[in-house]
CSV table of C-alpha atoms in Angstrom, one decimal:
chain,number,residue,atom,x,y,z
V,44,MET,CA,-52.9,-28.0,245.8
V,45,SER,CA,-51.3,-25.2,247.3
V,46,PHE,CA,-49.1,-25.3,250.9
V,47,GLN,CA,-49.0,-22.0,253.1
V,48,PHE,CA,-45.0,-21.1,254.3
V,49,THR,CA,-44.6,-19.3,257.0
V,50,VAL,CA,-41.9,-17.4,259.2
V,51,SER,CA,-42.2,-16.8,262.8
V,52,PRO,CA,-42.5,-12.5,263.2
V,53,ASP,CA,-39.1,-12.3,265.1
V,54,PHE,CA,-36.5,-12.4,262.0
V,55,THR,CA,-34.4,-9.1,260.9
V,56,PRO,CA,-36.6,-7.1,258.6
V,57,ASP,CA,-33.1,-7.0,256.3
V,58,HIS,CA,-33.5,-10.9,255.3
V,59,ILE,CA,-37.7,-10.3,254.3
V,60,SER,CA,-37.0,-10.8,250.4
V,61,GLY,CA,-34.5,-13.7,251.4
V,62,TRP,CA,-37.4,-16.0,252.4
V,63,TYR,CA,-39.0,-15.0,249.4
V,64,ILE,CA,-35.9,-16.2,247.1
V,65,PHE,CA,-36.0,-19.0,249.8
V,66,ASN,CA,-39.7,-20.1,249.3
V,67,THR,CA,-38.8,-19.8,245.3
V,68,TRP,CA,-36.0,-22.1,245.4
V,69,LEU,CA,-37.5,-24.8,247.6
V,70,GLN,CA,-40.3,-24.4,245.4
V,71,GLN,CA,-38.9,-25.5,242.3
V,72,GLN,CA,-36.5,-28.0,243.8
V,73,ALA,CA,-39.2,-30.1,245.7
V,74,ASN,CA,-41.7,-29.4,243.0
V,75,LEU,CA,-44.1,-28.2,245.2
V,76,ALA,CA,-46.8,-25.2,245.4
V,77,ILE,CA,-45.8,-23.1,248.3
V,78,HIS,CA,-47.3,-19.7,249.1
V,79,LEU,CA,-45.2,-17.9,251.8
V,80,GLU,CA,-47.5,-15.5,254.1
V,81,MET,CA,-45.5,-12.8,256.1
V,82,TYR,CA,-47.9,-12.1,259.2
V,83,ASN,CA,-47.3,-8.9,260.9
V,84,ASP,CA,-47.2,-10.6,264.4
V,85,PHE,CA,-47.1,-13.1,266.3
V,86,HIS,CA,-50.9,-12.7,266.8
V,87,ASP,CA,-52.2,-13.4,262.8
V,88,GLN,CA,-49.5,-15.8,262.4
V,89,ARG,CA,-51.3,-18.2,265.7
V,90,GLU,CA,-54.7,-17.5,264.3
V,91,ALA,CA,-53.5,-18.8,261.0
V,92,ILE,CA,-51.2,-22.1,262.8
V,93,LYS,CA,-54.9,-22.3,264.9
V,94,VAL,CA,-57.3,-22.5,261.7
V,95,ASP,CA,-54.4,-25.2,260.4
V,96,ASN,CA,-53.6,-22.6,257.6
V,97,VAL,CA,-49.6,-23.2,258.0
V,98,ASP,CA,-48.0,-26.3,256.7
V,99,LEU,CA,-44.8,-25.2,256.7
V,100,ILE,CA,-43.2,-22.3,259.4
V,101,TYR,CA,-39.5,-21.1,260.7
V,102,ALA,CA,-41.1,-21.4,263.9
V,103,ASN,CA,-39.2,-19.9,266.9
V,104,PRO,CA,-38.3,-22.4,270.2
V,105,PHE,CA,-41.7,-21.1,272.2
V,106,ASP,CA,-44.0,-21.4,268.9
V,107,ALA,CA,-42.6,-25.2,268.0
V,108,ALA,CA,-43.8,-26.8,271.5
V,109,MET,CA,-47.1,-25.7,270.4
V,110,LEU,CA,-46.5,-26.8,267.4
V,111,VAL,CA,-44.8,-30.4,268.0
V,112,ARG,CA,-47.9,-31.0,271.0
V,113,GLU,CA,-50.7,-29.9,269.9
V,114,LYS,CA,-50.7,-29.5,266.1
V,115,GLY,CA,-48.8,-32.0,265.0
V,116,PHE,CA,-45.4,-30.8,263.3
V,117,LYS,CA,-42.6,-32.0,263.2
V,118,PRO,CA,-38.7,-30.5,263.3
V,119,LEU,CA,-36.6,-31.4,259.9
V,120,VAL,CA,-34.3,-28.2,259.7
V,121,LYS,CA,-31.9,-25.5,261.6
V,122,PRO,CA,-29.7,-23.4,260.7
V,123,VAL,CA,-26.0,-24.6,261.5
V,124,GLY,CA,-24.6,-22.3,264.1
V,125,GLU,CA,-27.0,-19.9,265.2
V,126,SER,CA,-29.2,-19.7,268.5
V,127,ASP,CA,-31.1,-17.0,270.1
V,128,GLU,CA,-29.8,-15.4,272.5
V,129,ALA,CA,-31.0,-12.0,274.4
V,130,ILE,CA,-29.1,-9.2,275.7
V,131,VAL,CA,-30.3,-7.3,278.4
V,132,ALA,CA,-29.5,-3.8,277.6
V,133,VAL,CA,-29.6,0.2,279.5
V,134,HIS,CA,-28.9,3.4,278.3
V,135,VAL,CA,-25.0,4.3,278.6
V,136,ASP,CA,-25.7,7.0,281.6
V,137,ASN,CA,-27.1,4.5,283.6
V,138,HIS,CA,-25.4,3.9,286.6
V,139,VAL,CA,-26.6,0.6,287.3
V,140,GLU,CA,-23.8,-1.7,286.7
V,141,ASP,CA,-25.3,-5.5,287.7
V,142,VAL,CA,-28.3,-6.1,287.1
V,143,ALA,CA,-28.4,-7.4,291.1
V,144,HIS,CA,-28.6,-3.2,291.4
V,145,LEU,CA,-31.7,-2.6,289.3
V,146,GLN,CA,-34.9,-2.1,291.9
V,147,ALA,CA,-39.2,-3.4,291.4
V,148,GLY,CA,-40.5,-0.8,289.6
V,149,VAL,CA,-37.9,-0.3,286.7
V,150,ARG,CA,-39.8,-0.1,283.2
V,151,VAL,CA,-38.5,-2.6,281.0
V,152,ALA,CA,-39.0,-2.2,277.3
V,153,VAL,CA,-39.5,-5.4,275.0
V,154,THR,CA,-41.0,-7.0,271.9
V,155,GLU,CA,-43.7,-9.4,271.7
V,156,ASP,CA,-40.9,-12.3,270.6
V,157,PRO,CA,-41.6,-14.9,273.5
V,158,ASP,CA,-38.3,-16.6,273.9
V,159,VAL,CA,-36.5,-13.4,274.0
V,160,HIS,CA,-38.5,-12.0,276.5
V,161,MET,CA,-38.3,-15.0,278.5
V,162,MET,CA,-34.7,-15.2,278.4
V,163,GLY,CA,-34.6,-11.7,278.9
V,164,MET,CA,-36.5,-11.6,282.2
V,165,ILE,CA,-34.5,-14.8,283.2
V,166,MET,CA,-31.8,-12.6,283.2
V,167,LEU,CA,-33.0,-9.9,285.6
V,168,GLU,CA,-34.2,-12.6,288.2
V,169,PRO,CA,-30.5,-12.3,289.4
V,170,GLY,CA,-32.4,-8.5,290.8
V,171,ASP,CA,-35.1,-10.1,292.5
V,172,LEU,CA,-37.3,-8.7,289.2
V,173,ASP,CA,-40.2,-10.7,287.6
V,174,ALA,CA,-43.5,-9.5,285.9
V,175,SER,CA,-44.8,-8.2,289.0
V,176,ASN,CA,-42.8,-6.2,290.1
V,177,VAL,CA,-41.2,-4.2,286.3
V,178,GLU,CA,-43.8,-2.3,284.2
V,179,ILE,CA,-43.5,-3.4,280.4
V,180,ILE,CA,-43.1,-1.1,278.2
V,181,ASP,CA,-44.5,-3.1,274.9
V,182,SER,CA,-42.2,-2.3,271.8
V,183,ASP,CA,-43.3,-3.3,268.0
V,184,THR,CA,-39.7,-3.7,266.8
V,185,TYR,CA,-36.3,-3.6,268.8
V,186,VAL,CA,-35.2,-0.2,266.8
V,187,LEU,CA,-38.2,0.9,269.2
V,188,VAL,CA,-36.8,-0.8,272.2
V,189,ALA,CA,-33.9,0.8,271.4
V,190,LYS,CA,-35.6,4.7,271.5
V,191,HIS,CA,-37.6,3.5,274.1
V,192,LEU,CA,-34.1,3.8,276.3
V,193,LEU,CA,-32.4,6.7,274.5
V,194,LYS,CA,-35.8,8.7,275.8
V,195,ASN,CA,-35.6,7.7,278.7
V,196,GLU,CA,-39.1,6.5,278.4
V,197,ALA,CA,-37.6,2.5,279.9
V,198,ASP,CA,-34.9,1.4,282.3
V,199,VAL,CA,-33.8,-1.7,280.7
V,200,GLY,CA,-34.1,-2.8,276.9
V,201,ILE,CA,-34.7,-7.1,276.5
V,202,PHE,CA,-33.1,-7.6,272.7
V,203,LEU,CA,-32.8,-10.2,270.6
V,204,ALA,CA,-28.6,-10.3,270.4
V,205,GLU,CA,-28.5,-10.4,266.1
V,206,ALA,CA,-30.9,-7.2,266.3
V,207,TYR,CA,-29.1,-5.8,269.0
V,208,ASP,CA,-25.9,-6.3,267.0
V,209,ASP,CA,-27.7,-4.9,264.1
V,210,LEU,CA,-28.3,-1.8,265.4
V,211,SER,CA,-26.6,1.1,264.3
V,212,ASN,CA,-23.5,2.4,265.6
V,213,MET,CA,-24.9,5.2,266.5
V,214,ILE,CA,-27.1,3.7,268.4
V,215,LYS,CA,-25.2,1.2,270.0
V,216,LYS,CA,-22.8,3.9,271.7
V,217,GLN,CA,-25.8,5.2,273.2
V,218,LEU,CA,-26.8,1.8,275.1
V,219,ARG,CA,-24.8,-0.6,277.5
V,220,ILE,CA,-24.9,-4.0,277.6
V,221,LEU,CA,-26.0,-5.4,281.5
V,222,VAL,CA,-25.6,-9.1,280.3
V,223,ARG,CA,-25.7,-11.2,277.4
V,224,SER,CA,-27.2,-15.1,277.4
V,225,GLN,CA,-24.9,-17.5,276.1
V,226,ILE,CA,-27.4,-20.1,276.5
V,227,SER,CA,-26.2,-21.8,272.6
V,228,VAL,CA,-29.1,-24.9,272.6
V,229,ILE,CA,-32.5,-23.0,271.7
V,230,HIS,CA,-32.7,-21.9,268.4
V,231,HIS,CA,-35.5,-21.3,265.8
V,232,SER,CA,-36.0,-24.4,263.8
V,233,LEU,CA,-37.4,-24.9,260.2
V,234,MET,CA,-40.9,-27.3,260.4
V,235,ILE,CA,-43.7,-29.1,258.4
V,236,GLY,CA,-47.2,-29.9,259.1
V,237,PRO,CA,-49.2,-32.8,258.8
V,238,ARG,CA,-50.5,-32.2,255.4
V,239,LEU,CA,-46.9,-31.9,254.2
V,240,LEU,CA,-45.4,-34.9,256.4
V,241,GLU,CA,-45.2,-37.3,253.3
V,242,GLN,CA,-42.3,-34.6,251.7
V,243,HIS,CA,-40.4,-35.0,255.4
V,244,LYS,CA,-37.7,-36.8,254.4
V,245,ASN,CA,-37.6,-35.0,250.6
V,246,ILE,CA,-37.7,-31.6,251.8
V,247,SER,CA,-35.0,-32.4,254.5
V,248,ASN,CA,-32.5,-33.4,252.0
V,249,ILE,CA,-33.2,-30.6,249.6
V,250,LEU,CA,-32.3,-28.5,252.6
V,251,VAL,CA,-29.7,-30.0,254.3
V,252,ASN,CA,-27.7,-30.4,250.5
V,253,MET,CA,-28.5,-26.7,250.0
V,254,HIS,CA,-24.8,-25.0,250.6
V,255,ASN,CA,-23.8,-27.8,248.2
V,256,ASP,CA,-26.0,-26.2,244.9
V,257,THR,CA,-25.0,-22.9,243.5
V,258,LYS,CA,-28.2,-21.0,243.6
V,259,GLY,CA,-29.1,-22.1,247.2
V,260,LYS,CA,-25.9,-21.1,248.5
V,261,GLY,CA,-26.9,-17.9,247.0
V,262,VAL,CA,-30.0,-18.6,248.7
V,263,LEU,CA,-28.6,-19.4,252.3
V,264,GLU,CA,-26.1,-15.9,251.9
V,265,SER,CA,-29.6,-14.1,251.8
V,266,LEU,CA,-30.3,-15.5,254.9
V,267,ASN,CA,-26.7,-15.1,256.6
V,268,PHE,CA,-27.0,-18.7,256.9
V,269,GLN,CA,-24.5,-20.9,255.7
V,270,GLN,CA,-26.1,-24.3,255.9
V,271,TRP,CA,-29.0,-26.5,257.1
V,272,GLU,CA,-28.6,-29.5,259.8
V,273,VAL,CA,-30.9,-31.9,260.7
V,274,VAL,CA,-33.5,-31.5,264.0
V,275,ASP,CA,-34.5,-35.1,264.8
V,276,ASP,CA,-36.7,-35.7,266.6
V,277,GLU,CA,-35.3,-36.1,270.5
V,278,GLU,CA,-33.3,-32.8,269.7
V,279,MET,CA,-36.8,-31.1,268.9
V,280,GLU,CA,-38.4,-32.6,272.5
V,281,PHE,CA,-35.0,-31.8,274.5
V,282,MET,CA,-35.6,-28.2,273.9
V,283,ILE,CA,-39.2,-28.0,274.2
V,284,ASP,CA,-38.4,-29.8,277.6
V,285,LEU,CA,-35.7,-26.7,278.1
V,286,MET,CA,-38.3,-24.5,277.3
V,287,ASP,CA,-40.4,-25.7,279.5
V,288,THR,CA,-38.3,-25.3,282.6
V,289,LEU,CA,-37.5,-22.1,281.6
V,290,THR,CA,-41.6,-21.2,281.7
V,291,MET,CA,-41.7,-21.1,285.4
R,946,MET,CA,-19.7,-45.4,290.2
R,947,LEU,CA,-19.6,-42.3,292.7
R,948,HIS,CA,-16.2,-42.3,294.9
R,949,ASP,CA,-14.7,-40.5,297.7
R,950,MET,CA,-13.1,-37.0,297.5
R,951,LYS,CA,-9.9,-36.9,297.1
R,952,PRO,CA,-7.5,-34.5,299.1
R,953,GLU,CA,-5.2,-33.8,296.2
R,954,ASP,CA,-8.6,-32.8,293.9
R,955,VAL,CA,-9.5,-30.1,296.7
R,956,LYS,CA,-8.5,-26.9,296.8
R,957,GLY,CA,-8.3,-24.5,300.3
R,958,GLU,CA,-8.9,-25.7,304.1
R,959,TYR,CA,-11.4,-28.1,304.1
R,960,GLN,CA,-14.0,-30.0,306.4
R,961,GLU,CA,-14.7,-34.1,306.5
R,962,VAL,CA,-17.7,-35.9,306.3
R,963,THR,CA,-19.3,-38.8,305.2
R,964,LEU,CA,-23.1,-38.7,303.7
R,965,ASP,CA,-25.6,-40.6,302.9
R,966,LEU,CA,-26.9,-40.7,299.3
R,967,TYR,CA,-29.3,-41.9,297.2
R,968,GLY,CA,-29.6,-45.9,296.3
R,969,GLY,CA,-27.3,-46.5,300.1
R,970,VAL,CA,-24.1,-45.5,298.7
R,971,SER,CA,-22.0,-43.4,301.1
R,972,ARG,CA,-19.4,-40.7,300.0
R,973,LYS,CA,-17.1,-39.0,301.5
R,974,ILE,CA,-16.7,-35.3,300.8
R,975,LEU,CA,-14.3,-33.0,301.7
R,976,TYR,CA,-16.0,-28.9,301.3
R,977,THR,CA,-14.3,-25.7,301.5
R,978,ASP,CA,-16.3,-22.1,302.3
R,979,ILE,CA,-15.3,-21.4,299.0
R,980,GLU,CA,-17.8,-19.9,296.4
R,981,THR,CA,-17.6,-19.9,292.6
R,982,ALA,CA,-20.4,-17.3,291.5
R,983,TYR,CA,-22.6,-18.3,288.9
R,984,PRO,CA,-21.8,-16.9,285.4
R,985,ASP,CA,-24.9,-14.0,284.5
R,986,GLY,CA,-26.2,-15.2,281.2
R,987,LYS,CA,-25.9,-19.5,281.7
R,988,LEU,CA,-27.8,-22.0,281.7
R,989,ILE,CA,-26.5,-25.4,283.2
R,990,VAL,CA,-28.0,-27.6,282.1
R,991,SER,CA,-28.2,-31.8,282.5
R,992,THR,CA,-29.9,-34.7,281.7
R,993,THR,CA,-30.4,-37.9,283.9
R,994,ASP,CA,-32.1,-41.3,283.3
R,995,LYS,CA,-34.4,-42.1,286.1
R,996,GLU,CA,-32.8,-43.6,288.0
R,997,GLY,CA,-30.7,-40.1,288.4
R,998,VAL,CA,-27.6,-41.1,286.0
R,999,ILE,CA,-25.9,-38.1,284.1
R,1000,THR,CA,-26.5,-38.8,280.8
R,1001,HIS,CA,-25.5,-35.7,279.1
R,1002,VAL,CA,-24.6,-32.3,280.4
R,1003,ASN,CA,-23.7,-28.8,278.9
R,1004,GLN,CA,-20.0,-27.1,279.0
R,1005,SER,CA,-21.6,-24.7,281.9
R,1006,PHE,CA,-22.0,-28.2,283.7
R,1007,ILE,CA,-18.7,-29.0,283.6
R,1008,GLU,CA,-17.8,-25.4,283.9
R,1009,MET,CA,-19.3,-24.6,287.3
R,1010,SER,CA,-18.9,-28.7,288.6
R,1011,GLY,CA,-15.0,-28.5,288.4
R,1012,PHE,CA,-15.4,-32.2,286.3
R,1013,VAL,CA,-14.3,-33.4,283.4
R,1014,GLU,CA,-17.1,-35.1,281.0
R,1015,ASP,CA,-15.9,-38.0,280.7
R,1016,GLU,CA,-16.4,-38.0,285.1
R,1017,LEU,CA,-19.7,-37.2,284.7
R,1018,ILE,CA,-21.9,-39.0,282.1
R,1019,GLY,CA,-22.7,-42.3,283.8
R,1020,ALA,CA,-22.5,-40.6,287.8
R,1021,PRO,CA,-25.4,-40.8,290.0
R,1022,HIS,CA,-26.5,-36.5,290.0
R,1023,SER,CA,-25.7,-36.9,293.5
R,1024,ILE,CA,-21.8,-36.4,293.0
R,1025,LEU,CA,-23.3,-32.8,293.1
R,1026,ARG,CA,-24.2,-33.0,296.7
R,1027,HIS,CA,-23.3,-30.8,299.4
R,1028,PRO,CA,-23.9,-31.5,302.9
R,1029,ASP,CA,-25.4,-28.1,303.3
R,1030,MET,CA,-28.0,-29.5,301.9
R,1031,PRO,CA,-31.3,-31.1,303.7
R,1032,PRO,CA,-32.6,-34.0,302.8
R,1033,ALA,CA,-35.9,-32.6,302.8
R,1034,ALA,CA,-35.2,-31.0,299.9
R,1035,PHE,CA,-34.4,-33.4,297.6
R,1036,GLN,CA,-37.5,-35.6,299.2
R,1037,ASP,CA,-39.5,-33.0,297.9
R,1038,LEU,CA,-37.8,-32.9,294.6
R,1039,TRP,CA,-38.5,-36.4,293.8
R,1040,ASP,CA,-41.6,-36.6,294.9
R,1041,THR,CA,-42.6,-34.0,292.9
R,1042,VAL,CA,-41.3,-35.1,289.2
R,1043,ASN,CA,-42.5,-38.6,290.5
R,1044,LYS,CA,-45.9,-37.4,290.2
R,1045,GLY,CA,-45.3,-36.0,286.7
R,1046,VAL,CA,-44.3,-32.2,287.9
R,1047,LYS,CA,-41.8,-29.4,287.6
R,1048,TRP,CA,-39.7,-28.9,290.8
R,1049,GLN,CA,-38.0,-25.5,291.2
R,1050,GLY,CA,-35.7,-24.7,294.2
R,1051,PHE,CA,-32.8,-23.0,294.9
R,1052,VAL,CA,-29.8,-25.1,295.3
R,1053,LYS,CA,-25.8,-25.7,296.8
R,1054,ASN,CA,-24.1,-27.8,294.4
R,1055,LEU,CA,-20.6,-29.1,295.5
R,1056,ARG,CA,-17.7,-28.4,293.2
R,1057,LYS,CA,-14.9,-31.5,292.9
R,1058,ASP,CA,-12.5,-28.9,294.3
R,1059,GLY,CA,-14.8,-28.8,297.5
R,1060,GLY,CA,-15.8,-25.4,296.9
R,1061,TYR,CA,-19.7,-24.6,295.8
R,1062,TYR,CA,-22.4,-22.9,293.7
R,1063,TRP,CA,-25.9,-21.7,294.3
R,1064,VAL,CA,-28.4,-22.0,291.8
R,1065,LYS,CA,-32.0,-22.1,290.9
R,1066,ALA,CA,-32.8,-25.4,290.0
R,1067,THR,CA,-36.0,-26.7,287.8
R,1068,VAL,CA,-36.3,-30.6,287.2
R,1069,ILE,CA,-38.8,-31.6,284.4
R,1070,PRO,CA,-39.6,-35.5,284.1
R,1071,ASN,CA,-38.7,-36.2,279.7
R,1072,VAL,CA,-41.8,-37.6,278.6
R,1073,ARG,CA,-41.5,-39.7,275.6
R,1074,ASN,CA,-43.9,-42.3,274.6
R,1075,GLY,CA,-46.3,-41.9,277.1
R,1076,GLY,CA,-43.9,-42.7,279.7
R,1077,VAL,CA,-41.3,-41.2,281.8
R,1078,ALA,CA,-37.8,-41.2,280.0
R,1079,GLY,CA,-35.4,-39.5,282.1
R,1080,TYR,CA,-35.1,-36.1,283.5
R,1081,THR,CA,-33.8,-33.0,283.0
R,1082,SER,CA,-32.4,-29.9,284.9
R,1083,VAL,CA,-31.7,-26.2,284.2
R,1084,ARG,CA,-29.9,-24.1,286.6
R,1085,ARG,CA,-30.4,-20.4,286.7
R,1086,LYS,CA,-28.9,-18.0,288.0
R,1087,PRO,CA,-30.2,-17.1,291.5
R,1088,SER,CA,-31.4,-13.8,293.2
R,1089,ARG,CA,-28.9,-13.4,296.2
R,1090,THR,CA,-31.9,-12.2,298.1
R,1091,LYS,CA,-33.4,-15.9,297.4
R,1092,VAL,CA,-29.9,-17.5,298.2
R,1093,GLU,CA,-29.8,-15.2,301.4
R,1094,GLU,CA,-33.1,-17.0,302.8
R,1095,CYS,CA,-32.1,-20.6,301.9
R,1096,ILE,CA,-28.8,-19.7,304.2
R,1097,LYS,CA,-31.5,-19.6,307.5
R,1098,LEU,CA,-33.6,-21.2,306.5
R,1099,TYR,CA,-31.4,-25.0,305.5
R,1100,PRO,CA,-30.0,-25.5,308.7
R,1101,THR,CA,-33.3,-25.8,310.0
R,1102,LEU,CA,-34.2,-28.6,307.9
R,1103,PHE,CA,-32.3,-31.3,309.0
């Protein structure tokens, strides 16, 4: 029997090959047949989850709640020292210095990334802005969010901080950060589904020791991670509760 | 355990009042007009047990409250209670979360140094194994417009 692994579509494109290498390494270590399926967008991935096609997932915090509460997934590990943060940026020529000075009707460029969208909208609240009084401009990638700002097709862009930092210097020179979140407690997690649950302890042990293995260390580096650490059920429940407070 | 505030901890000119808090506890409050602005991009997070005793705080909570972590863990959450907050607001909070529903509101919190800071707070019951194990409270930066509305409204609710 082959199991299916997938990665939240909000990963940095630079790391696509890293995830394929990771999957190959994990199959070998766990002696399991695992197929990595990369979905182009959140819609396709959620459809696969809905029909129980997914057994292992590097999930964003927004989807983690659904995976635990509705699909019986359990957390395994998270990358040490990594957290999801968002940035609200404007064109460098924009005279607005503070979110509080933005006006209703601003055009906000976002991606489909649900937790980054949420964190960005929270950072716009001090300006009395919410979904009812901004114009949302959907973009497929963070590079396109930046382009909307550069072409004056959007006034404000919401970025995953890591994706913003990875933009070329030429693009970043033309943008200005209004707010960078410092939330620290929201993070992606590797999660395991019901069909693979009997492998929970085994896979968890393999992953937390991954950085001690020469090949494993190289694989982690290809993902830009240092090492994995365990996420226990209570930590995941805490993050789900926290996400719940933020969706209000 | 909740102690009376001490003049040596307070910065600036202060007023004094004694507040009756949850659980039949009274506390002498020394409070000033000094506001600390909510930091951009941060969340203040804490958890309490079912009785409202603090079990966890994050770094932003510590920085904004002015206490050290050891003074907060084990203290009732009402350690932040500012005399300008109408009791009706907290009654609504408890009535709401006791129904298992999220509560949200704008709150003026008291600092250890007698100053204050405004937050937009959301409180959620932590349901574990089918029962409420405690509460998580998350505060974010409020809009100034909403704060100004509360400054006008809250004195009328006493």
